[in-house]
Short mmCIF file of C-alpha atoms and ligand atoms in Angstrom, two decimals:
data_model
loop_
_atom_site.label_atom_id
_atom_site.label_comp_id
_atom_site.label_asym_id
_atom_site.label_seq_id
_atom_site.Cartn_x
_atom_site.Cartn_y
_atom_site.Cartn_z
CA MET A 1 0.20 0.12 0.07
CA LEU A 2 2.83 2.29 0.94
CA LEU A 3 4.50 1.47 -1.50
CA ARG A 4 1.92 1.75 -4.25
CA SER A 5 1.63 5.36 -3.49
CA ARG A 6 4.72 6.34 -3.68
CA VAL A 7 5.43 4.75 -7.08
CA ALA A 8 2.61 7.32 -8.05
CA VAL A 9 4.31 9.68 -6.16
CA ALA A 10 7.72 9.46 -8.21
CA ALA A 11 5.17 8.96 -11.61
CA THR A 12 3.78 12.77 -10.69
CA ALA A 13 7.21 14.26 -9.89
CA ALA A 14 9.80 12.79 -11.74
CA GLY A 15 7.53 12.40 -14.93
CA LEU A 16 6.45 8.76 -16.69
CA ALA A 17 9.67 8.00 -18.47
CA THR A 18 12.40 8.02 -15.49
CA VAL A 19 10.33 5.87 -13.57
CA LEU A 20 9.65 3.75 -16.19
CA PHE A 21 13.68 3.27 -17.29
CA GLY A 22 13.91 2.39 -13.20
CA SER A 23 16.31 6.12 -13.03
CA THR A 24 15.68 6.98 -9.22
CA ALA A 25 17.24 10.97 -10.57
CA SER A 26 14.61 13.18 -10.93
CA ALA A 27 14.82 14.48 -15.23
CA VAL A 28 12.18 16.84 -14.67
CA PRO A 29 12.34 19.75 -13.12
CA ALA A 30 9.36 20.44 -10.38
CA PRO A 31 8.19 23.87 -9.06
CA GLY A 32 10.10 24.42 -5.28
CA ALA A 33 7.75 23.57 -2.26
CA PRO A 34 5.54 26.89 -0.93
CA GLY A 35 7.09 25.82 3.19
CA VAL A 36 9.49 23.25 5.27
CA GLY A 37 6.45 21.63 6.25
CA ASP A 38 6.04 23.34 9.78
CA PRO A 39 2.83 20.94 11.39
CA TYR A 40 1.83 24.60 12.91
CA TYR A 41 2.32 27.12 9.56
CA PRO A 42 2.75 24.93 6.59
CA ASN A 43 3.56 28.02 4.50
CA ASP A 44 6.36 28.99 6.59
CA GLY A 45 9.51 29.41 4.92
CA ASN A 46 9.96 27.53 0.86
CA GLY A 47 11.89 23.82 -0.20
CA GLY A 48 14.08 23.41 -3.02
CA TYR A 49 16.82 25.70 -1.65
CA ASP A 50 18.68 26.88 0.98
CA VAL A 51 19.47 30.94 1.78
CA SER A 52 23.03 31.91 3.22
CA HIS A 53 22.68 35.63 2.67
CA TYR A 54 20.35 38.42 3.19
CA ASN A 55 21.35 41.76 1.67
CA ILE A 56 18.35 43.58 2.77
CA ARG A 57 18.47 47.88 1.31
CA ILE A 58 16.09 49.88 1.90
CA THR A 59 14.64 53.08 2.17
CA TYR A 60 11.70 53.92 4.71
CA ASN A 61 9.56 57.17 5.25
CA PRO A 62 8.47 57.33 9.08
CA ALA A 63 6.21 60.29 7.55
CA THR A 64 4.39 57.81 4.93
CA ASP A 65 5.09 54.23 6.23
CA LEU A 66 6.72 53.98 2.47
CA LEU A 67 8.58 50.95 2.68
CA THR A 68 11.31 50.93 -0.50
CA GLY A 69 13.46 48.30 -0.88
CA THR A 70 16.09 45.91 -2.76
CA THR A 71 17.27 42.86 -0.80
CA THR A 72 19.49 40.42 -3.21
CA ILE A 73 19.51 36.66 -1.33
CA LEU A 74 22.38 33.89 -2.09
CA ALA A 75 21.30 30.59 -2.07
CA ARG A 76 21.96 27.34 -3.25
CA SER A 77 19.21 25.36 -4.52
CA THR A 78 18.80 22.10 -3.61
CA GLN A 79 16.90 20.45 -6.50
CA GLU A 80 16.27 20.76 -9.89
CA LEU A 81 13.76 23.67 -9.98
CA SER A 82 10.69 25.12 -12.19
CA SER A 83 10.01 27.90 -10.27
CA LEU A 84 11.18 28.87 -6.25
CA ASN A 85 8.82 30.31 -3.65
CA LEU A 86 9.51 33.63 -1.52
CA ASP A 87 7.66 35.02 1.41
CA LEU A 88 7.15 38.87 1.19
CA LEU A 89 3.84 40.52 1.99
CA LEU A 90 4.55 44.11 0.21
CA PRO A 91 3.94 44.13 -3.25
CA ILE A 92 7.04 43.04 -6.09
CA LYS A 93 8.01 45.65 -8.59
CA SER A 94 10.65 43.20 -9.85
CA VAL A 95 12.70 39.10 -9.43
CA ARG A 96 15.83 38.49 -10.92
CA VAL A 97 16.87 35.04 -10.46
CA ASN A 98 20.69 34.72 -11.25
CA ASN A 99 20.38 38.15 -13.21
CA PHE A 100 17.16 36.82 -14.95
CA LEU A 101 14.28 38.96 -15.36
CA SER A 102 11.47 36.72 -13.68
CA ARG A 103 7.82 36.27 -13.24
CA SER A 104 6.43 36.37 -10.47
CA THR A 105 3.03 36.20 -8.84
CA ALA A 106 1.78 36.71 -5.30
CA ASN A 107 -0.26 35.11 -3.31
CA THR A 108 -0.47 36.58 0.31
CA GLY A 109 3.16 36.77 1.11
CA GLU A 110 3.39 33.08 -1.18
CA VAL A 111 5.26 34.35 -4.02
CA THR A 112 6.03 32.40 -6.44
CA VAL A 113 8.83 33.21 -8.93
CA THR A 114 9.48 31.38 -12.43
CA PRO A 115 12.88 31.81 -14.23
CA PRO A 116 12.89 32.04 -17.60
CA ARG A 117 14.74 28.91 -17.59
CA PRO A 118 14.84 25.93 -14.89
CA ILE A 119 17.38 26.00 -12.66
CA GLY A 120 19.78 22.84 -11.79
CA ALA A 121 20.42 21.55 -8.78
CA ASN A 122 23.02 22.55 -6.80
CA GLN A 123 22.65 25.70 -8.46
CA ASN A 124 24.54 28.91 -6.41
CA LEU A 125 21.78 31.85 -6.99
CA THR A 126 21.30 35.35 -6.70
CA ILE A 127 17.96 36.62 -6.16
CA VAL A 128 17.27 39.85 -6.86
CA VAL A 129 13.85 41.63 -5.76
CA GLN A 130 12.87 44.79 -5.60
CA TYR A 131 9.34 46.15 -3.97
CA GLU A 132 7.70 49.39 -2.51
CA GLY A 133 4.25 49.36 -0.16
CA LYS A 134 3.29 50.14 3.06
CA PRO A 135 3.57 46.99 5.51
CA SER A 136 0.91 48.67 7.68
CA THR A 137 -1.45 48.04 5.07
CA VAL A 138 -0.86 44.49 4.30
CA ASN A 139 -2.42 41.32 6.48
CA ASP A 140 -0.99 37.89 5.91
CA ALA A 141 -3.70 34.86 5.11
CA LYS A 142 -5.45 35.19 8.05
CA GLY A 143 -6.01 39.23 7.87
CA ALA A 144 -3.39 40.17 11.32
CA ASN A 145 -0.42 42.67 10.76
CA TYR A 146 2.45 42.97 12.79
CA TRP A 147 3.89 45.78 11.66
CA LYS A 148 4.30 48.39 13.94
CA LYS A 149 3.99 51.65 12.85
CA THR A 150 4.76 54.36 15.68
CA PRO A 151 4.20 58.40 15.61
CA ASP A 152 8.65 58.89 14.62
CA GLY A 153 9.31 55.09 12.68
CA ALA A 154 8.32 51.75 13.25
CA LEU A 155 9.18 48.03 14.56
CA ALA A 156 9.83 45.05 12.80
CA VAL A 157 9.80 43.48 15.79
CA ASP A 158 7.52 39.71 15.96
CA GLU A 159 7.19 35.80 16.28
CA PRO A 160 6.50 33.85 14.50
CA HIS A 161 6.21 35.59 11.81
CA ILE A 162 7.04 39.63 10.88
CA ALA A 163 9.75 39.19 7.79
CA LYS A 164 7.55 39.08 5.40
CA TRP A 165 6.23 43.06 6.17
CA TRP A 166 10.01 44.09 5.28
CA TYR A 167 12.01 41.30 3.52
CA PRO A 168 11.27 38.59 1.09
CA SER A 169 12.85 34.85 2.48
CA SER A 170 12.64 31.09 3.24
CA ASP A 171 11.23 32.57 6.55
CA HIS A 172 11.34 29.79 8.92
CA PRO A 173 14.10 28.90 11.46
CA THR A 174 15.68 26.42 9.88
CA ASP A 175 16.81 28.68 6.97
CA LYS A 176 19.26 30.64 8.58
CA ALA A 177 21.90 33.00 7.07
CA THR A 178 23.79 36.18 7.84
CA PHE A 179 22.63 39.24 6.83
CA ASP A 180 23.81 42.97 6.09
CA VAL A 181 21.15 45.65 6.60
CA SER A 182 21.05 48.77 5.32
CA VAL A 183 18.20 51.35 6.06
CA VAL A 184 17.58 55.21 4.21
CA VAL A 185 15.93 57.15 6.99
CA PRO A 186 15.37 61.13 6.89
CA GLN A 187 18.33 62.66 8.42
CA GLY A 188 18.10 63.54 11.97
CA VAL A 189 16.09 59.48 12.71
CA GLU A 190 17.98 56.03 13.38
CA ALA A 191 17.71 53.45 12.41
CA LEU A 192 18.93 50.11 14.41
CA SER A 193 19.26 46.47 13.30
CA ASN A 194 21.28 43.39 14.87
CA GLY A 195 24.72 43.12 15.22
CA THR A 196 28.07 45.65 14.39
CA PHE A 197 27.15 49.14 13.21
CA ALA A 198 28.89 49.67 9.59
CA GLY A 199 28.82 53.38 9.76
CA THR A 200 26.61 55.83 7.90
CA GLN A 201 26.55 57.65 4.75
CA GLN A 202 24.94 60.25 4.05
CA THR A 203 22.56 59.60 0.35
CA LEU A 204 22.50 62.52 -2.29
CA ASN A 205 19.28 63.55 -0.63
CA GLY A 206 20.39 64.61 2.92
CA TRP A 207 18.98 61.40 4.06
CA ILE A 208 20.97 58.98 6.25
CA ARG A 209 22.19 55.20 5.84
CA TRP A 210 22.51 53.15 8.00
CA ASN A 211 24.54 49.64 8.01
CA TRP A 212 24.40 46.58 10.49
CA ARG A 213 26.07 43.53 9.94
CA THR A 214 25.19 39.81 11.23
CA VAL A 215 27.58 37.33 10.73
CA SER A 216 26.17 34.39 12.94
CA GLN A 217 23.59 32.30 11.34
CA GLN A 218 20.56 34.04 12.58
CA ALA A 219 16.62 32.66 11.99
CA THR A 220 14.39 35.26 9.84
CA TYR A 221 12.57 36.46 12.30
CA LEU A 222 15.15 37.41 14.57
CA ALA A 223 16.40 39.78 12.13
CA PHE A 224 14.94 43.19 13.20
CA LEU A 225 14.67 46.80 12.34
CA ALA A 226 14.02 49.97 14.55
CA VAL A 227 13.34 53.47 12.93
CA GLY A 228 12.48 56.39 14.91
CA GLN A 229 13.73 59.28 17.59
CA TYR A 230 16.63 56.97 19.69
CA GLU A 231 19.59 58.21 21.67
CA ILE A 232 22.50 55.30 21.04
CA ARG A 233 24.85 54.01 23.90
CA SER A 234 27.96 52.46 22.28
CA SER A 235 30.21 50.52 24.69
CA SER A 236 32.06 47.52 24.98
CA ALA A 237 31.82 45.19 26.96
CA PRO A 238 34.32 43.07 29.23
CA ASN A 239 35.47 40.61 26.68
CA GLY A 240 35.84 43.37 23.81
CA GLN A 241 32.63 42.87 22.08
CA PRO A 242 30.54 46.18 20.95
CA VAL A 243 27.59 47.16 23.01
CA ILE A 244 25.38 49.22 21.42
CA SER A 245 22.39 50.11 23.36
CA ALA A 246 18.89 52.11 21.89
CA TYR A 247 16.18 54.25 23.93
CA GLY A 248 13.63 55.74 22.61
CA ASP A 249 13.21 59.84 23.11
CA ASP A 250 10.11 59.14 24.27
CA LEU A 251 10.44 56.53 27.50
CA GLY A 252 9.03 59.27 29.60
CA ALA A 253 9.55 58.43 33.40
CA ASN A 254 10.49 54.73 32.96
CA GLY A 255 14.21 55.64 30.64
CA PRO A 256 16.13 56.19 33.44
CA ALA A 257 15.48 52.14 35.00
CA ALA A 258 14.45 50.95 31.18
CA ARG A 259 18.48 52.28 30.78
CA ALA A 260 19.38 50.99 34.75
CA SER A 261 18.37 47.45 32.97
CA VAL A 262 19.57 46.99 29.40
CA GLU A 263 22.95 48.75 30.54
CA ARG A 264 23.73 46.21 32.68
CA THR A 265 23.67 43.90 29.68
CA PRO A 266 27.04 42.64 29.64
CA GLU A 267 27.23 41.51 32.82
CA VAL A 268 23.73 39.56 32.74
CA THR A 269 25.60 37.70 29.71
CA GLU A 270 28.73 36.94 31.91
CA PHE A 271 26.69 35.54 34.36
CA LEU A 272 24.74 32.99 31.85
CA GLU A 273 28.16 32.34 29.72
CA THR A 274 29.00 31.05 33.65
CA GLN A 275 25.75 28.92 33.33
CA PHE A 276 25.24 28.06 29.31
CA GLY A 277 28.34 27.99 28.01
CA PRO A 278 30.25 30.76 25.54
CA TYR A 279 27.92 33.51 24.69
CA PRO A 280 27.00 32.27 20.72
CA PHE A 281 27.11 35.89 18.99
CA GLU A 282 29.31 38.61 17.65
CA ALA A 283 27.48 41.51 19.59
CA GLN A 284 25.24 42.60 22.35
CA GLY A 285 22.71 45.29 22.86
CA GLY A 286 19.07 46.17 23.35
CA VAL A 287 16.29 48.71 22.15
CA VAL A 288 14.17 50.10 23.86
CA SER A 289 10.67 51.10 22.79
CA THR A 290 7.08 52.27 23.68
CA GLY A 291 6.19 51.22 20.17
CA ILE A 292 6.12 47.85 21.37
CA GLY A 293 4.04 45.94 23.72
CA PHE A 294 6.16 42.98 24.65
CA ALA A 295 10.05 42.29 24.29
CA LEU A 296 11.64 39.92 21.90
CA GLU A 297 15.19 38.21 21.76
CA THR A 298 16.39 39.57 18.30
CA GLN A 299 19.94 38.34 17.70
CA THR A 300 22.26 40.36 19.35
CA ARG A 301 20.00 43.11 20.28
CA PRO A 302 16.96 42.01 22.31
CA VAL A 303 14.32 44.90 21.74
CA TYR A 304 12.25 45.69 25.07
CA SER A 305 8.65 47.56 25.59
CA THR A 306 9.08 49.85 27.82
CA ALA A 307 5.98 48.46 29.85
CA PHE A 308 8.68 46.51 31.21
CA PHE A 309 10.20 49.41 33.85
CA PRO A 310 7.57 50.97 35.80
CA ARG A 311 8.90 50.21 39.12
CA GLY A 312 12.49 50.66 38.51
CA ALA A 313 15.16 48.71 37.48
CA ASN A 314 14.07 45.14 36.25
CA THR A 315 16.69 42.70 34.98
CA SER A 316 14.63 39.71 35.09
CA VAL A 317 13.56 40.72 31.08
CA VAL A 318 16.76 41.30 30.66
CA ALA A 319 18.01 37.90 31.75
CA HIS A 320 15.06 36.19 29.80
CA GLU A 321 16.02 38.35 26.51
CA MET A 322 19.13 36.91 26.39
CA ALA A 323 19.10 33.86 27.86
CA HIS A 324 17.27 33.47 24.16
CA GLN A 325 20.58 34.21 22.48
CA TRP A 326 21.65 30.74 23.66
CA PHE A 327 17.70 28.73 23.71
CA GLY A 328 16.15 30.40 20.68
CA ASP A 329 18.39 32.52 18.80
CA SER A 330 21.36 29.61 18.33
CA VAL A 331 19.73 27.01 19.35
CA SER A 332 16.71 27.21 16.93
CA VAL A 333 13.27 26.09 16.76
CA ARG A 334 13.08 22.65 14.85
CA ASN A 335 9.43 23.09 14.25
CA TRP A 336 7.02 25.89 15.96
CA ARG A 337 6.02 23.09 18.50
CA ASP A 338 9.18 23.10 19.91
CA ILE A 339 8.78 26.63 21.58
CA TRP A 340 9.03 24.93 24.99
CA LEU A 341 12.80 24.73 23.94
CA ASN A 342 12.75 28.44 24.29
CA GLU A 343 10.42 29.96 26.71
CA GLY A 344 11.02 27.36 29.27
CA PHE A 345 14.44 27.79 29.56
CA ALA A 346 14.86 31.61 29.16
CA ARG A 347 11.71 31.96 31.98
CA TYR A 348 14.19 29.10 33.48
CA ALA A 349 17.48 31.85 33.29
CA GLU A 350 15.42 33.88 34.92
CA TRP A 351 15.60 32.34 37.97
CA LEU A 352 19.04 31.33 38.02
CA TRP A 353 19.89 35.27 37.80
CA ALA A 354 17.61 36.08 40.86
CA GLU A 355 19.50 33.30 42.32
CA ASN A 356 22.76 35.22 41.45
CA GLN A 357 21.63 38.14 42.77
CA ALA A 358 20.26 36.36 45.88
CA GLU A 359 16.44 37.67 45.27
CA GLY A 360 15.45 34.36 46.02
CA THR A 361 16.71 30.63 45.29
CA ALA A 362 15.87 29.03 41.72
CA ALA A 363 13.98 25.98 43.87
CA GLU A 364 11.97 28.32 46.09
CA ILE A 365 11.01 30.44 42.55
CA ALA A 366 10.03 27.17 41.31
CA GLN A 367 7.53 26.43 44.72
CA TYR A 368 6.12 29.44 44.40
CA TYR A 369 4.99 29.23 40.62
CA TYR A 370 4.32 25.58 41.32
CA ASP A 371 2.02 26.18 44.60
CA ARG A 372 0.52 29.45 43.44
CA ARG A 373 -2.45 28.28 40.63
CA PRO A 374 -4.28 25.38 41.93
CA ALA A 375 -5.03 22.34 39.91
CA GLU A 376 -8.58 23.81 38.73
CA ASP A 377 -6.76 26.30 36.73
CA PRO A 378 -7.10 26.49 33.31
CA PHE A 379 -3.38 26.95 33.17
CA TRP A 380 -2.68 23.65 33.95
CA GLN A 381 -4.50 22.29 30.62
CA VAL A 382 -1.96 23.68 28.42
CA VAL A 383 0.10 20.96 26.51
CA VAL A 384 3.68 23.15 26.90
CA GLY A 385 5.48 20.72 24.60
CA ASP A 386 3.11 21.66 21.99
CA PRO A 387 0.54 24.03 22.32
CA GLY A 388 -0.65 24.74 18.75
CA ALA A 389 -0.33 26.79 16.85
CA GLY A 390 -1.02 31.09 17.86
CA ASN A 391 -0.84 29.53 21.65
CA GLU A 392 3.04 29.54 21.44
CA PHE A 393 3.61 32.50 23.85
CA ASN A 394 0.96 30.87 26.74
CA ILE A 395 2.35 31.63 29.94
CA ALA A 396 1.88 28.42 30.44
CA VAL A 397 4.58 27.37 28.54
CA TYR A 398 6.59 29.92 29.95
CA ASP A 399 6.20 29.06 33.34
CA ARG A 400 5.19 25.23 33.54
CA GLY A 401 7.89 24.97 31.05
CA ALA A 402 10.56 26.72 33.61
CA LEU A 403 8.70 23.94 35.99
CA ALA A 404 9.75 21.48 33.74
CA VAL A 405 13.30 22.44 33.77
CA HIS A 406 13.18 22.97 37.29
CA ALA A 407 11.95 19.04 37.97
CA PHE A 408 14.77 17.81 35.35
CA ARG A 409 16.90 19.39 37.05
CA ASN A 410 15.73 17.68 40.64
CA ALA A 411 15.60 14.45 38.87
CA VAL A 412 18.99 14.93 37.54
CA GLY A 413 21.39 16.71 40.01
CA ASP A 414 23.20 19.79 38.87
CA GLU A 415 26.25 18.24 37.94
CA ALA A 416 24.26 16.32 34.57
CA PHE A 417 21.78 19.10 34.32
CA PHE A 418 24.49 21.59 33.67
CA GLU A 419 26.42 19.55 31.66
CA THR A 420 23.23 18.93 29.09
CA LEU A 421 22.32 22.27 28.96
CA GLN A 422 25.69 23.25 27.54
CA THR A 423 26.57 19.92 25.24
CA TRP A 424 22.64 20.98 23.66
CA GLN A 425 24.49 24.31 23.45
CA ALA A 426 27.97 23.21 21.88
CA THR A 427 26.25 20.54 20.00
CA LYS A 428 23.66 22.40 18.44
CA LYS A 429 24.95 25.94 18.00
CA ASN A 430 23.91 27.90 15.08
CA GLY A 431 21.56 25.19 13.84
CA ASN A 432 18.21 23.83 15.18
CA GLY A 433 16.46 20.88 17.61
CA LYS A 434 13.66 19.83 18.93
CA ILE A 435 11.83 18.44 22.60
CA GLU A 436 12.29 14.68 21.65
CA GLU A 437 16.62 15.40 20.79
CA PHE A 438 16.58 17.04 23.80
CA ILE A 439 15.57 14.65 25.98
CA ALA A 440 17.53 12.35 24.48
CA LEU A 441 20.37 14.08 25.41
CA ALA A 442 19.46 14.52 29.11
CA GLU A 443 18.78 10.64 29.11
CA ARG A 444 22.30 10.21 27.78
CA ILE A 445 23.98 12.54 29.82
CA SER A 446 22.16 11.36 33.25
CA GLY A 447 22.16 7.93 32.22
CA LYS A 448 18.76 8.31 33.90
CA PRO A 449 15.28 7.29 32.43
CA LEU A 450 13.41 10.83 31.84
CA PHE A 451 10.23 9.84 29.44
CA ALA A 452 8.33 9.42 32.20
CA LEU A 453 8.75 12.92 33.55
CA PHE A 454 9.38 14.93 30.77
CA GLN A 455 5.29 13.13 29.60
CA THR A 456 3.69 14.26 32.76
CA TRP A 457 5.43 17.69 32.43
CA LEU A 458 5.32 18.58 29.11
CA PHE A 459 3.02 16.57 27.38
CA THR A 460 0.02 15.76 30.46
CA PRO A 461 -2.85 18.16 31.09
CA GLY A 462 -3.23 18.47 34.15
CA LYS A 463 -0.98 19.98 37.57
CA PRO A 464 1.67 17.24 38.42
CA ALA A 465 2.31 15.81 41.83
CA PRO A 466 4.33 17.27 44.34
CA GLU A 467 6.32 14.55 44.10
CA ASP A 468 6.82 15.33 40.16
CA LEU A 469 8.59 18.26 40.87
CA GLY A 470 11.12 16.85 43.06
CA ASN A 471 11.79 20.10 45.08
CA ALA A 472 12.60 18.55 49.16
CA ALA A 473 10.47 19.36 50.80
CA ALA A 474 10.72 22.79 52.92
N1 LIG B 1 9.76 35.47 22.25
C1 LIG B 1 8.95 36.41 23.15
C2 LIG B 1 9.81 36.80 24.58
O1 LIG B 1 10.72 36.70 25.47
C3 LIG B 1 8.00 35.97 22.87
C4 LIG B 1 7.01 37.22 22.27
C5 LIG B 1 5.64 37.30 22.00
N2 LIG B 1 5.00 37.70 22.39
C6 LIG B 1 4.18 38.51 20.55
N3 LIG B 1 3.17 39.12 20.70
N4 LIG B 1 4.63 37.83 19.74
O2 LIG B 1 8.60 36.55 25.86
ZN1 ZN B 2 10.98 34.35 25.35
#
């Protein structure tokens, strides 16, 4: 039965003649898949090629929200392609593939590019896309828009979906690349992005070009753009890395508390290195804005809502976003269902940092989070190992997720616990991981069967028993 359907698929994809003559190689170019097969978001990313670099070169006008861009994508084909797809919501003016003008048809974020001749397998591709539009006016297939227009600029910061509002890509964490981001804005406006600062240039019309470079592999959703009125602070971390942070001019009374928190980023990073191993990237920093209601671990330079700082300093959120540099950015989800590997560990890192700052031990904080919600609370019904599309950032993924991490630590002891975290980081650096792989590594390093523990904490609705947490009785 299975064999039969396989033959039928092969006959369709490769052409009847090939199948009749028994060859396994595809002789007929096929369209690249519109997605990489993420169970939550089947159209995210694209099949048939791998991206190695994005050169994003845009002009943005804060007065009109008009974004005019030329993005050059360096990639390599992984199959013979009659067409390939890109993920982009803005209107396209032209697409060239290896300098050949190509036909493009767009369907709410899914762009099909057909070059005049098919592309062979394992070819270098240079895809140049010219596009122009107002990001705030283009919605995705679900009618949503995550572009954040502000009075003096805009923010391209969200998860899992933001890239398609400002540059064409293969928009899935499994297709990482390096980035150059170059942004022209009016004189007196700042434009921030990831990585190291490569200087500004005056443009002929009196505007200014800001250049940013990311040399570490980066997932598409972790590339960011912040345009507006910012005070930029540059320094060096004790390890010599550039630290560039930016604070919106409109932070008001929360501004000093935001600075007093985000300016400690290198210290937080040094602490996290003692827990997770070497910091995986080339620069550090943070951006604080009123234009966003959450924080996001944009690579090397998280973006924070000013709303995190109403009562003075909050280094907890800094520890959270910097922990994501390891758990999320360097080691990214294989599929979005693996989001516990990001949020469970970032929340747990807050508890480790609190203990380091003598603000309670991780065990005490875990006990507090366990006790504070009764078994009837719907919180305990969320399956944090597979929360469902659109539910990745349910509070349970964070809080129950961190309790799962602490239960694992209690079960195996500190030595195996930290060895597992550091080995996971070392072996998966700049890559992707899934929950099942983490559990397998944890079992290998600890020599203990852990399937039942993770089954209880990650995949079984209901409040686990106190023994499942494993804290020593108070
Ligand atoms: N990873 C982010 C964090 O650090 C999650 C932000 C989710 N919020 C959103 N609106 N997408 O918690
Ligand atoms: Zn997080």
